[in-house]
PDB file of C-alpha atoms in Angstrom:
ATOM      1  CA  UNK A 938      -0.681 -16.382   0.470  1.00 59.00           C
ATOM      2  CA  UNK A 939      -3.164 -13.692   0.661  1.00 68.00           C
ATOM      3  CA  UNK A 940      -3.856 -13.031   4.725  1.00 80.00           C
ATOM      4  CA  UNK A 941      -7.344 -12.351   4.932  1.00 83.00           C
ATOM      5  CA  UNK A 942      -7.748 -12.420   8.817  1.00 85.00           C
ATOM      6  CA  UNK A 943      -4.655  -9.731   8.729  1.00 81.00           C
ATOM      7  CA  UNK A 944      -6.205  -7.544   6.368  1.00 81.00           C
ATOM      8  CA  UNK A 945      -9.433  -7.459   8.438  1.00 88.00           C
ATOM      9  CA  UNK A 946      -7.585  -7.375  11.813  1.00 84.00           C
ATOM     10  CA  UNK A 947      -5.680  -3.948  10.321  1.00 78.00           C
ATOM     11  CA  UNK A 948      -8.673  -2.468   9.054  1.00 82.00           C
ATOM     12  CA  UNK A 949     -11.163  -2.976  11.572  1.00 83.00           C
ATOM     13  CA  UNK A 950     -10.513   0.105  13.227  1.00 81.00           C
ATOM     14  CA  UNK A 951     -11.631   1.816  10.372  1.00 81.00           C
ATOM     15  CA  UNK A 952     -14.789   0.151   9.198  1.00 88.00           C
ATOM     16  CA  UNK A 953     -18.236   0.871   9.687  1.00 91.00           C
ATOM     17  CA  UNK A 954     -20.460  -0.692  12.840  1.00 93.00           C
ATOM     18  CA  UNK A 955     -21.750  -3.247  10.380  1.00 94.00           C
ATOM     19  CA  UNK A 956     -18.542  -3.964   9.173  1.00 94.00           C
ATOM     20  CA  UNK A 957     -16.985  -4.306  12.144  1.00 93.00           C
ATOM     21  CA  UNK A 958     -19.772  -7.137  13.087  1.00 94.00           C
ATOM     22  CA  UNK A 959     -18.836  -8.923  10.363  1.00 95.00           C
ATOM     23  CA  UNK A 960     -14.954  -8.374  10.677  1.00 93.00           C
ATOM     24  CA  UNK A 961     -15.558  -9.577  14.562  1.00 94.00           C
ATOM     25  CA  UNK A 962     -17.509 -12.774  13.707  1.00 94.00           C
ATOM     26  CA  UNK A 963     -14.695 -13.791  11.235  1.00 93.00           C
ATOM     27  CA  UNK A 964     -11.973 -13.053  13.292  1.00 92.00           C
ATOM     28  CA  UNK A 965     -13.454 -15.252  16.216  1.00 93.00           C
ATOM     29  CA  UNK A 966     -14.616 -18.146  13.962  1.00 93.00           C
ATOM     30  CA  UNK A 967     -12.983 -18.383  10.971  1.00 91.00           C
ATOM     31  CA  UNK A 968     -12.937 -22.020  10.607  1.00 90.00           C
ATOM     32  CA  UNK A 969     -16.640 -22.162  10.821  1.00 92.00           C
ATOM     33  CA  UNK A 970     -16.861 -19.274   8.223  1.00 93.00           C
ATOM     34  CA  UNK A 971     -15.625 -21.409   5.727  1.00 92.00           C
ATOM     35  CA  UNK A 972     -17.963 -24.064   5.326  1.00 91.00           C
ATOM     36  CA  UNK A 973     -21.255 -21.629   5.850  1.00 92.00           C
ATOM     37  CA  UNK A 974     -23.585 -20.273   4.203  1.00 92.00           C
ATOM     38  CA  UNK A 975     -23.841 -16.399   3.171  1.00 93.00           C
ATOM     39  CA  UNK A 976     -27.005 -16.125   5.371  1.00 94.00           C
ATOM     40  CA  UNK A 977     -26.225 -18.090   8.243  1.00 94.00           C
ATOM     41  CA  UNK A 978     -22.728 -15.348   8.138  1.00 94.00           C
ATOM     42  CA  UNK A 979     -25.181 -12.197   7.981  1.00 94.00           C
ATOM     43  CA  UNK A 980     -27.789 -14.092  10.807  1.00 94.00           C
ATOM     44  CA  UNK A 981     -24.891 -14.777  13.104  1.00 94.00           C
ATOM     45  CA  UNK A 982     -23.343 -11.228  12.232  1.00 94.00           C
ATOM     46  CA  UNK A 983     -26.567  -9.384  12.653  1.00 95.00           C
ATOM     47  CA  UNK A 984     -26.049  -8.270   8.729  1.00 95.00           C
ATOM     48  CA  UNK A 985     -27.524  -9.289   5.477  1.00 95.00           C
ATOM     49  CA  UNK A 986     -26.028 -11.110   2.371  1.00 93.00           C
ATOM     50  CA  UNK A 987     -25.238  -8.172   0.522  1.00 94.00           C
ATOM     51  CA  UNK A 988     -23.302  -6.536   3.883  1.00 94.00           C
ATOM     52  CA  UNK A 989     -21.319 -10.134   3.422  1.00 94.00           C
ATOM     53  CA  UNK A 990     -20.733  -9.775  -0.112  1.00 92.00           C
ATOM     54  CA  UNK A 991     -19.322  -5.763   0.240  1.00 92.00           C
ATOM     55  CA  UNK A 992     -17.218  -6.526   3.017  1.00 92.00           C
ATOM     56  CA  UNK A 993     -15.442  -9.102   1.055  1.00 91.00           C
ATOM     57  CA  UNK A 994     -14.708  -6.300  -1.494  1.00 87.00           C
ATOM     58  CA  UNK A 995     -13.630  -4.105   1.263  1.00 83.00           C
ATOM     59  CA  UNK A 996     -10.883  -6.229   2.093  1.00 84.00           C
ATOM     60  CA  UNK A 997      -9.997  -6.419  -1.123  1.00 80.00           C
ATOM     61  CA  UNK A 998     -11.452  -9.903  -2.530  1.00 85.00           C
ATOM     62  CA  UNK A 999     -13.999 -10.683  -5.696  1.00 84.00           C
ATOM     63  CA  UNK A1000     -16.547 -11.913  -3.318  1.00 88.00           C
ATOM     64  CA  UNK A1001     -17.435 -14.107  -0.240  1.00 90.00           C
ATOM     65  CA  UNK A1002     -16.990 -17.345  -2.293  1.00 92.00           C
ATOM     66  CA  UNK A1003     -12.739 -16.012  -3.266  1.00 91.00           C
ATOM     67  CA  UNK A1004     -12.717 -14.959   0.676  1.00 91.00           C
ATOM     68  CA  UNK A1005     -13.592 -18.335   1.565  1.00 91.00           C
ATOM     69  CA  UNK A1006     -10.595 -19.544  -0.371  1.00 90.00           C
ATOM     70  CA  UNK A1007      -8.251 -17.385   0.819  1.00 88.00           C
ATOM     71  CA  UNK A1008      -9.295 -18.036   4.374  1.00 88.00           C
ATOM     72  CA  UNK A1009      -8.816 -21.777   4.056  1.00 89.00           C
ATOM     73  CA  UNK A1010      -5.509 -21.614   2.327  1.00 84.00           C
ATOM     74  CA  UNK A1011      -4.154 -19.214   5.150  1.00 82.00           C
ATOM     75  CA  UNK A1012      -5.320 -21.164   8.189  1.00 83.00           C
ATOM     76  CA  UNK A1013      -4.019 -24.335   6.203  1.00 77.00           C
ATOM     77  CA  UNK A1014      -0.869 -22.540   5.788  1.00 74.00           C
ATOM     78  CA  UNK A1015      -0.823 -21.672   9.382  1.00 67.00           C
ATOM     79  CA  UNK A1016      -1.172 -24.938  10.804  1.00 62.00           C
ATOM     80  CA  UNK A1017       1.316 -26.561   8.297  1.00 59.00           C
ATOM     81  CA  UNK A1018       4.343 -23.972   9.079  1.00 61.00           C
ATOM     82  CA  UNK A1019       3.124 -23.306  12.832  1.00 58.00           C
ATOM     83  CA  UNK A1020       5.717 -20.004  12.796  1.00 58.00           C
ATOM     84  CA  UNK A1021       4.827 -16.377  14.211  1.00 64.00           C
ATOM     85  CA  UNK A1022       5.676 -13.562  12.471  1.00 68.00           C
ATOM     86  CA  UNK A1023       6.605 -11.992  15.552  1.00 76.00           C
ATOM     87  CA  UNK A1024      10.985 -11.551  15.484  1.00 81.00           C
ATOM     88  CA  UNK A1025      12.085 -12.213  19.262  1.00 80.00           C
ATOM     89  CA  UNK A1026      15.647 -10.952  18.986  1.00 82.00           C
ATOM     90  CA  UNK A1027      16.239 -12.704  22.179  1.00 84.00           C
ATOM     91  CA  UNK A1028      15.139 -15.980  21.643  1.00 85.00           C
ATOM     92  CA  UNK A1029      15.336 -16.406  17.821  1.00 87.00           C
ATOM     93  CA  UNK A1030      18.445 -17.693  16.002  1.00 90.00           C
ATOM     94  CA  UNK A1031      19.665 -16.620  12.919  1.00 93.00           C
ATOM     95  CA  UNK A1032      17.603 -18.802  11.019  1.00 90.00           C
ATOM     96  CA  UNK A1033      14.388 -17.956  12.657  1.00 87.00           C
ATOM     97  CA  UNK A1034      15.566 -14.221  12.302  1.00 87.00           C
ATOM     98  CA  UNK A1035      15.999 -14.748   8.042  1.00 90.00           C
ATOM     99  CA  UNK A1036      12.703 -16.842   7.651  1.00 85.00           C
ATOM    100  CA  UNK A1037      10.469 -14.575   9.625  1.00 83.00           C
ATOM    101  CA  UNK A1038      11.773 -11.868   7.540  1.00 84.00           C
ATOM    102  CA  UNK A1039      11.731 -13.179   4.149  1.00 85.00           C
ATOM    103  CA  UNK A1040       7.767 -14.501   5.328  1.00 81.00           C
ATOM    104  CA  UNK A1041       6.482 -11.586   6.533  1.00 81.00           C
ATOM    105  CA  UNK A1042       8.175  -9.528   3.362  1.00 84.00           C
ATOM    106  CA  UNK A1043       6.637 -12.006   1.001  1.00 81.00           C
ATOM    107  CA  UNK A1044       2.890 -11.702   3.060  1.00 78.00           C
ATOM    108  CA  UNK A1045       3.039  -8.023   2.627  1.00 81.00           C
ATOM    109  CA  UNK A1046       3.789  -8.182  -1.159  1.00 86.00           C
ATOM    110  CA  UNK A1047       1.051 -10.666  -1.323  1.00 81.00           C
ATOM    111  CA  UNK A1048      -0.955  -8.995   0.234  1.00 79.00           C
ATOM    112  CA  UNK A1049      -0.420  -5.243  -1.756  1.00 86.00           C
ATOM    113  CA  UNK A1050      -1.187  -7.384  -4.785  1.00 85.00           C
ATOM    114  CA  UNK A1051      -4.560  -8.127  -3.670  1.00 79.00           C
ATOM    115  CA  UNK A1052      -5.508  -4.926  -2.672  1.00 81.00           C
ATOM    116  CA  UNK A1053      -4.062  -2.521  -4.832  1.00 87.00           C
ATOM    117  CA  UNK A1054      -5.933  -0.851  -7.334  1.00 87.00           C
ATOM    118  CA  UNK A1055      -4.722  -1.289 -10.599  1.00 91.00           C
ATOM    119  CA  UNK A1056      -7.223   1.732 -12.314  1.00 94.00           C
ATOM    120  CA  UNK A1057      -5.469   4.078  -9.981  1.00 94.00           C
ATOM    121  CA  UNK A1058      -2.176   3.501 -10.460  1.00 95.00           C
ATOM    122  CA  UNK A1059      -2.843   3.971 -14.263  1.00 96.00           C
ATOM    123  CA  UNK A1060      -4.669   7.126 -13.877  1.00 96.00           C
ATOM    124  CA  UNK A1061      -1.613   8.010 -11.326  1.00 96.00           C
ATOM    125  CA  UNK A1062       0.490   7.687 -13.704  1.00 96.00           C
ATOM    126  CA  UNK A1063      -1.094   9.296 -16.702  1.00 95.00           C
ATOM    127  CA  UNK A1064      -1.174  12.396 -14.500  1.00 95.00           C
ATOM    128  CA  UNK A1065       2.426  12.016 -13.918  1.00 95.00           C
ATOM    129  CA  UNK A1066       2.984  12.157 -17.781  1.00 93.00           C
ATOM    130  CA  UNK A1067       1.166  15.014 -18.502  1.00 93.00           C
ATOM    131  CA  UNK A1068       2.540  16.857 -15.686  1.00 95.00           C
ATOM    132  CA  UNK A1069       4.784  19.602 -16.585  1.00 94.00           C
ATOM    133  CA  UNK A1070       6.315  18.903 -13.300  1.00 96.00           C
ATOM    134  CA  UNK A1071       5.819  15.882 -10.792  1.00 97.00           C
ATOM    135  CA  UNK A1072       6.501  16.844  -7.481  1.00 98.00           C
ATOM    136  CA  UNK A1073       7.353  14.008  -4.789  1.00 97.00           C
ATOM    137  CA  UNK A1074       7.238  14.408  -0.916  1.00 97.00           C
ATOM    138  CA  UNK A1075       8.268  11.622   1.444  1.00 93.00           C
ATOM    139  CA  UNK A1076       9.581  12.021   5.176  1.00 87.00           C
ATOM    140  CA  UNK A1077      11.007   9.152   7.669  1.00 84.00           C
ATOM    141  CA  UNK A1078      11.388   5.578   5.768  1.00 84.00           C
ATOM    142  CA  UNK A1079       9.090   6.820   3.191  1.00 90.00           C
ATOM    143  CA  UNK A1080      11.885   9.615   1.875  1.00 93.00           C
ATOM    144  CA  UNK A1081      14.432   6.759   0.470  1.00 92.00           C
ATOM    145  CA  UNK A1082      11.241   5.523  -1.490  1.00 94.00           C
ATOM    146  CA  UNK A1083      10.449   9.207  -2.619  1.00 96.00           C
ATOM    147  CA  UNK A1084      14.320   9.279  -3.880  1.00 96.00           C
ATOM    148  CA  UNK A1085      14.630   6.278  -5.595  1.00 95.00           C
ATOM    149  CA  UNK A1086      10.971   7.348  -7.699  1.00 96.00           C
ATOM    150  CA  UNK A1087      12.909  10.747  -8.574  1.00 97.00           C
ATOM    151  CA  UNK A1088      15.962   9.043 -10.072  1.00 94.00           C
ATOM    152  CA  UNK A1089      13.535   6.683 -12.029  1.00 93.00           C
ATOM    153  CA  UNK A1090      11.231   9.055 -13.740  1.00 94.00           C
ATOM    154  CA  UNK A1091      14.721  11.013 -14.589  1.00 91.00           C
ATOM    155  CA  UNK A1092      15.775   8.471 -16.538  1.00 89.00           C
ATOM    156  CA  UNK A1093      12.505   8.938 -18.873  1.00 91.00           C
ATOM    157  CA  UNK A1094      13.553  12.469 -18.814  1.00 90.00           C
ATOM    158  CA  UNK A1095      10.254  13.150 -16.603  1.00 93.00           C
ATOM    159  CA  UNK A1096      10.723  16.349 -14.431  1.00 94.00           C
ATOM    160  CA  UNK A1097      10.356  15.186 -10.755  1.00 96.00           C
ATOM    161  CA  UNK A1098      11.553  17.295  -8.130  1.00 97.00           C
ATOM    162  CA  UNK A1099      11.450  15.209  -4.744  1.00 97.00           C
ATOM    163  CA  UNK A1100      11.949  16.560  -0.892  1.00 97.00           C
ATOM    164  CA  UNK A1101      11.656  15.528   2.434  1.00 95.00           C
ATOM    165  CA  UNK A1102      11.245  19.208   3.500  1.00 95.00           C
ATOM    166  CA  UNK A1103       8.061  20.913   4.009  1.00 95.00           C
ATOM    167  CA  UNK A1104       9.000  24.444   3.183  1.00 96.00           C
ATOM    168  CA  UNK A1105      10.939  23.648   0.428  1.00 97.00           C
ATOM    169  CA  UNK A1106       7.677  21.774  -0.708  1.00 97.00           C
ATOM    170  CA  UNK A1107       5.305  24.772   0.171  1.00 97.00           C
ATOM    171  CA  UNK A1108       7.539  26.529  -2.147  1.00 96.00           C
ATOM    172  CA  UNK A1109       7.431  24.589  -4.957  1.00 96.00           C
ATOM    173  CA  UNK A1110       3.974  24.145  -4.692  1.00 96.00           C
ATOM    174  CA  UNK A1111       3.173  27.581  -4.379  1.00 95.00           C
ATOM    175  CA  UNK A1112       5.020  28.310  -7.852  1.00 95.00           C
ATOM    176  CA  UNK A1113       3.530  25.123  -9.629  1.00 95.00           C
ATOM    177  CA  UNK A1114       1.544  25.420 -12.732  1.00 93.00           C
ATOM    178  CA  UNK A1115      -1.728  24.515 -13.367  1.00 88.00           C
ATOM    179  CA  UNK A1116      -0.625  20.778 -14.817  1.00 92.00           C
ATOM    180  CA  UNK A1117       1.532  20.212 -12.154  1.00 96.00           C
ATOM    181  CA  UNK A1118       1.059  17.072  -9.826  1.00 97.00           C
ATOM    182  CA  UNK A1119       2.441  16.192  -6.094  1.00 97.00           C
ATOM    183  CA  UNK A1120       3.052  12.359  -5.423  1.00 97.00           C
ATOM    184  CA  UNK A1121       2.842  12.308  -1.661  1.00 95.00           C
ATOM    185  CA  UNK A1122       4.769   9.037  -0.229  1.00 94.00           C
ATOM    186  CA  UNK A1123       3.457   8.061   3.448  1.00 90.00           C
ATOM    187  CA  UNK A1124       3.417   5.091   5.731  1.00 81.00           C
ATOM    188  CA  UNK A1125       0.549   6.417   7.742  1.00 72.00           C
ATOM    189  CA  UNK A1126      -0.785   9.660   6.007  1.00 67.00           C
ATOM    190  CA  UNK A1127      -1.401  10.514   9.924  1.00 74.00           C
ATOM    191  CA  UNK A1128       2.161  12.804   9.929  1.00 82.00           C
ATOM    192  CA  UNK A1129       1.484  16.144  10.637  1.00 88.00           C
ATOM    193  CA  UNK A1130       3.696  17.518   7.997  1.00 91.00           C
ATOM    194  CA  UNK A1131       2.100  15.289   5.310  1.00 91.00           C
ATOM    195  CA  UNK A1132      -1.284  16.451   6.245  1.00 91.00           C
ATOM    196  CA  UNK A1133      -0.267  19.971   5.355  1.00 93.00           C
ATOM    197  CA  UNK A1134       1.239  19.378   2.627  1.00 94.00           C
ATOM    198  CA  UNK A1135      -1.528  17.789   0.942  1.00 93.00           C
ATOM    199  CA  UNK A1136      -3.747  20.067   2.113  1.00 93.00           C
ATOM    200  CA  UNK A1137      -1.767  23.346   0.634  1.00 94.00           C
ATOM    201  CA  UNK A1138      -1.998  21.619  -2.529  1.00 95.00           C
ATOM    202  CA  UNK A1139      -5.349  21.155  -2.465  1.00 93.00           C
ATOM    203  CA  UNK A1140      -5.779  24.658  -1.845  1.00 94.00           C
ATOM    204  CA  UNK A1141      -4.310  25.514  -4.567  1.00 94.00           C
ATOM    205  CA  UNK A1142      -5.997  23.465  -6.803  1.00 93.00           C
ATOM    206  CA  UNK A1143      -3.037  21.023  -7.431  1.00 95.00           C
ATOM    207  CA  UNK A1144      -4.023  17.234  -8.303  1.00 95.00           C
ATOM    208  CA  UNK A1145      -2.163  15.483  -5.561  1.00 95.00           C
ATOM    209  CA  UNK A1146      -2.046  11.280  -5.696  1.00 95.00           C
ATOM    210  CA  UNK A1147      -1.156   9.600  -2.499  1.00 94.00           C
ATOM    211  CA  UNK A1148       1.035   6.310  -1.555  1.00 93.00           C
ATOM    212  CA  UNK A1149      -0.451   5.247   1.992  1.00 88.00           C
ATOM    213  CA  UNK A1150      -1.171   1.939   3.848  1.00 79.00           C
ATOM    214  CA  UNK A1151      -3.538   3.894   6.322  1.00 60.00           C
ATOM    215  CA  UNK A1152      -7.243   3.284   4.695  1.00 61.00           C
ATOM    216  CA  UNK A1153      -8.904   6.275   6.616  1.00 55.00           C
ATOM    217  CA  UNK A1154      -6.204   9.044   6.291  1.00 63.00           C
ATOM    218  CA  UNK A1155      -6.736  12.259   6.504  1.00 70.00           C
ATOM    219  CA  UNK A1156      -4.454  13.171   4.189  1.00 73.00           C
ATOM    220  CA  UNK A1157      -5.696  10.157   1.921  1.00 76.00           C
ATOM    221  CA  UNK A1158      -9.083  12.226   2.025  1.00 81.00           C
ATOM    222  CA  UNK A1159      -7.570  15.373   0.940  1.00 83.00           C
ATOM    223  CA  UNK A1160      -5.894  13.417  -2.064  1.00 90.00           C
ATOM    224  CA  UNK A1161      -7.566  13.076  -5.759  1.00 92.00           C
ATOM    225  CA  UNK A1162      -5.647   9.703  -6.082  1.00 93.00           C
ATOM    226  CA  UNK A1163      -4.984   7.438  -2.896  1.00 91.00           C
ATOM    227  CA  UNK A1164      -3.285   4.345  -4.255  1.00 92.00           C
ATOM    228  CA  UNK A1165      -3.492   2.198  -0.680  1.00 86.00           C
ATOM    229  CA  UNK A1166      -0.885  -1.198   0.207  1.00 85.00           C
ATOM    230  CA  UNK A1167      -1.187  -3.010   2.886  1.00 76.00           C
ATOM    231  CA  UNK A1168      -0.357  -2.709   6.616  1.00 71.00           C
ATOM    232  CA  UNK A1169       1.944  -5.953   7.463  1.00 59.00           C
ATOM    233  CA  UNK A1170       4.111  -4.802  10.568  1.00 53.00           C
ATOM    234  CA  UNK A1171       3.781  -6.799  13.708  1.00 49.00           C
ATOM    235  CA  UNK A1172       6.291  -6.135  16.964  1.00 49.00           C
ATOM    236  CA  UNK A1173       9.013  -4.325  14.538  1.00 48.00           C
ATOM    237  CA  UNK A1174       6.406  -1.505  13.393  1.00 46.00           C
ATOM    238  CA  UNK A1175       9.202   1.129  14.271  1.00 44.00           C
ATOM    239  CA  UNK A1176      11.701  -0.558  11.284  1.00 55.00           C
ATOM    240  CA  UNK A1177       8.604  -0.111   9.148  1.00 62.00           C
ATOM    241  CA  UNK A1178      10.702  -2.964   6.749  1.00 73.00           C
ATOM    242  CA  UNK A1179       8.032  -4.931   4.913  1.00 78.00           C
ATOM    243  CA  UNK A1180       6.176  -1.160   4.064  1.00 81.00           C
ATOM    244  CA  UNK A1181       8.861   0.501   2.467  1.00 85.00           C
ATOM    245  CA  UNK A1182       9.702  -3.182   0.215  1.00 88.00           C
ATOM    246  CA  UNK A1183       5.891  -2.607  -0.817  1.00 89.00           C
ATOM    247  CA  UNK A1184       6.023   1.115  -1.709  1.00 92.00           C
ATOM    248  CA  UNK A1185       9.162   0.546  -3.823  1.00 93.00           C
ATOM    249  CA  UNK A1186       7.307  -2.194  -5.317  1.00 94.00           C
ATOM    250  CA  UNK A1187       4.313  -0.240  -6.059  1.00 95.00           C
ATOM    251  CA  UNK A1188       6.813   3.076  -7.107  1.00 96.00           C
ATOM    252  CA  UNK A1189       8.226   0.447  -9.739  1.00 96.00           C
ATOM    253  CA  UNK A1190       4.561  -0.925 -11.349  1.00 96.00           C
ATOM    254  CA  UNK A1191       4.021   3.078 -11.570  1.00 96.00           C
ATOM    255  CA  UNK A1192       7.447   3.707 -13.214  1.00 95.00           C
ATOM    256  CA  UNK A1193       6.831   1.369 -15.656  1.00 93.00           C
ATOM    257  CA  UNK A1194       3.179   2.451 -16.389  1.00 94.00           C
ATOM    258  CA  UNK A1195       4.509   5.943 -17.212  1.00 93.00           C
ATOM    259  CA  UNK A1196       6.899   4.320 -19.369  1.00 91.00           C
ATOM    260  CA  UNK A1197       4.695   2.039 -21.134  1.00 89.00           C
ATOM    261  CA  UNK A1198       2.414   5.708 -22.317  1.00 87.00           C
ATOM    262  CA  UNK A1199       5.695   6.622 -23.264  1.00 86.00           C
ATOM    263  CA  UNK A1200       6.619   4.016 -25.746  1.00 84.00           C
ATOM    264  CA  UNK A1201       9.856   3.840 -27.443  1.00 78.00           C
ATOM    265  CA  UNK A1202      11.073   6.742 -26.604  1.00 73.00           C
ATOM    266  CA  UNK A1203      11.241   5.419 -23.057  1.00 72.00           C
ATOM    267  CA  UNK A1204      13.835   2.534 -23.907  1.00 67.00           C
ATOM    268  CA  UNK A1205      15.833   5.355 -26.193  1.00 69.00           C
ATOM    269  CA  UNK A1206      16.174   7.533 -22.464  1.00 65.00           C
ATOM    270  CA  UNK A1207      16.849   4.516 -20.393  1.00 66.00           C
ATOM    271  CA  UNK A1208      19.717   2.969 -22.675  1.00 68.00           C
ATOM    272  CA  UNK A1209      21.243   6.824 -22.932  1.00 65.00           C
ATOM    273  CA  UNK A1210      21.025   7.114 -19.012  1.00 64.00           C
ATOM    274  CA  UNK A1211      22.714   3.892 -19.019  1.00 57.00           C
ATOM    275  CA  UNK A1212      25.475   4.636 -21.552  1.00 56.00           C
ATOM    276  CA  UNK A1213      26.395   7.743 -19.655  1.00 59.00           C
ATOM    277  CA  UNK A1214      26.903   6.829 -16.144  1.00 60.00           C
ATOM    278  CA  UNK A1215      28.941   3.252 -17.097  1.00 51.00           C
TER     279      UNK A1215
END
């Protein structure tokens, strides 16, 4: 189930005045949303019809009509389950515990799907292919992620160099060729470190593609590819665990993109990888 009243609770911050009209009238009536007119939205949001119809897009739907949908199944959903998201490790059992987390893993991936762009991650990874060298940065919960993608485009016998260390990066950066590409890996995209990272790159005129969940990054701004998932945390933010399911998700739809340009030859690598290390 596709959480529309999540996705416009996490990006409201970031949206413009009129969007943030729109995002507050929905959030405060959403059963009344569903059953109303476009223009009796934009009267009662101070908007117009076309504001109505972008900020569906902006949260990732087709239009008003498939955000109408979505918001009916959710609050359907809602009522019929009547669970929070919210883990109390005090008060919930075990079985509370392994259905908020499965739920709130599931609503993320959901979620990612909706929003995702799927023309980005095939121009991402067509610049991964003809990279001479693919280089992948990730700190915090985001570095596991930035592993796992190294040992995967290995296996295609793509040259991908990741690390979790900023020098190390400035220093492969700073020897890069001109064909060379930096996959940045971030929850935020707010991380100091990740800011200058990106922005070195983009100094020296290396084509940089970004993993984020933050919409309005500044790091995402410096990047000439943002591929953006969704933001699903609730009171466990810190263990960032639906996130990092996501970004492997999305590091595995990229993986096999890049293998897909490959053809064959990309089945021949993985079955020799294989062979060797069982």
């Amino acid at each position: 189930m596709f959480s529309v009243l999540s996705q416009i609770s996490k990006r409201q911050e970031y949206m413009t005045p009129v969007e943030q009209r729109i995002a507050t009238f929905i959030l405060e009536n959403p059963r009344k949303v569903i059953n109303m007119p476009v223009k009796d939205i934009a009267t009662n949001s101070n908007t117009s019809d076309a504001a109505i119809v972008r900020f569906a897009k902006r949260v990732g739907l087709a239009g008003i009509k498939e955000l109408k949908v979505e918001l009916a199944k959710e609050l359907h959903t809602l009522e019929k389950e009547n669970i929070s998201r919210v883990i109390d490790l005090e008060r919930d059992n075990h079985k509370d515990i392994f259905d908020k987390v499965f739920k709130n893993t599931i609503q993320a991936l959901y979620n990612t799907e909706k929003i995702v762009s799927r023309d980005v991650m095939k121009e991402a990874a067509h610049l991964i292919l003809q990279a001479g060298n693919t280089f992948i940065y990730g700190v915090g919960d985001s570095a596991n992620v930035g592993q796992d993608m190294e040992q995967k485009l290995h296996r295609v016998n793509v040259n991908a160099f990741f690390t979790a260390d900023k020098y190390l990066c400035f220093t492969r950066l700073s020897n890069a060729a001109e064909n060379d590409v930096l996959f940045v890996i971030t929850l935020s995209g707010k991380t100091k470190e990740v800011i200058e990272v990106v922005k070195k790159a983009k100094s020296l005129g290396i084509k940089t593609v970004i993993l984020t969940q933050n919409h309005a990054s500044i790091a995402k701004r410096h990047s000439d590819l943002a591929i953006e998932i969704t933001e699903e945390e609730t009171n466990i933010q810190y263990m960032n665990m639906t996130s990092r399911i996501a970004q492997l998700v999305i590091c595995d739809v990229l993986f096999f993109y890049v293998c897909r340009e490959l053809g064959t030859s990309a089945y021949d690598n993985i079955i020799k990888t294989y062979d060797a290390t069982h």
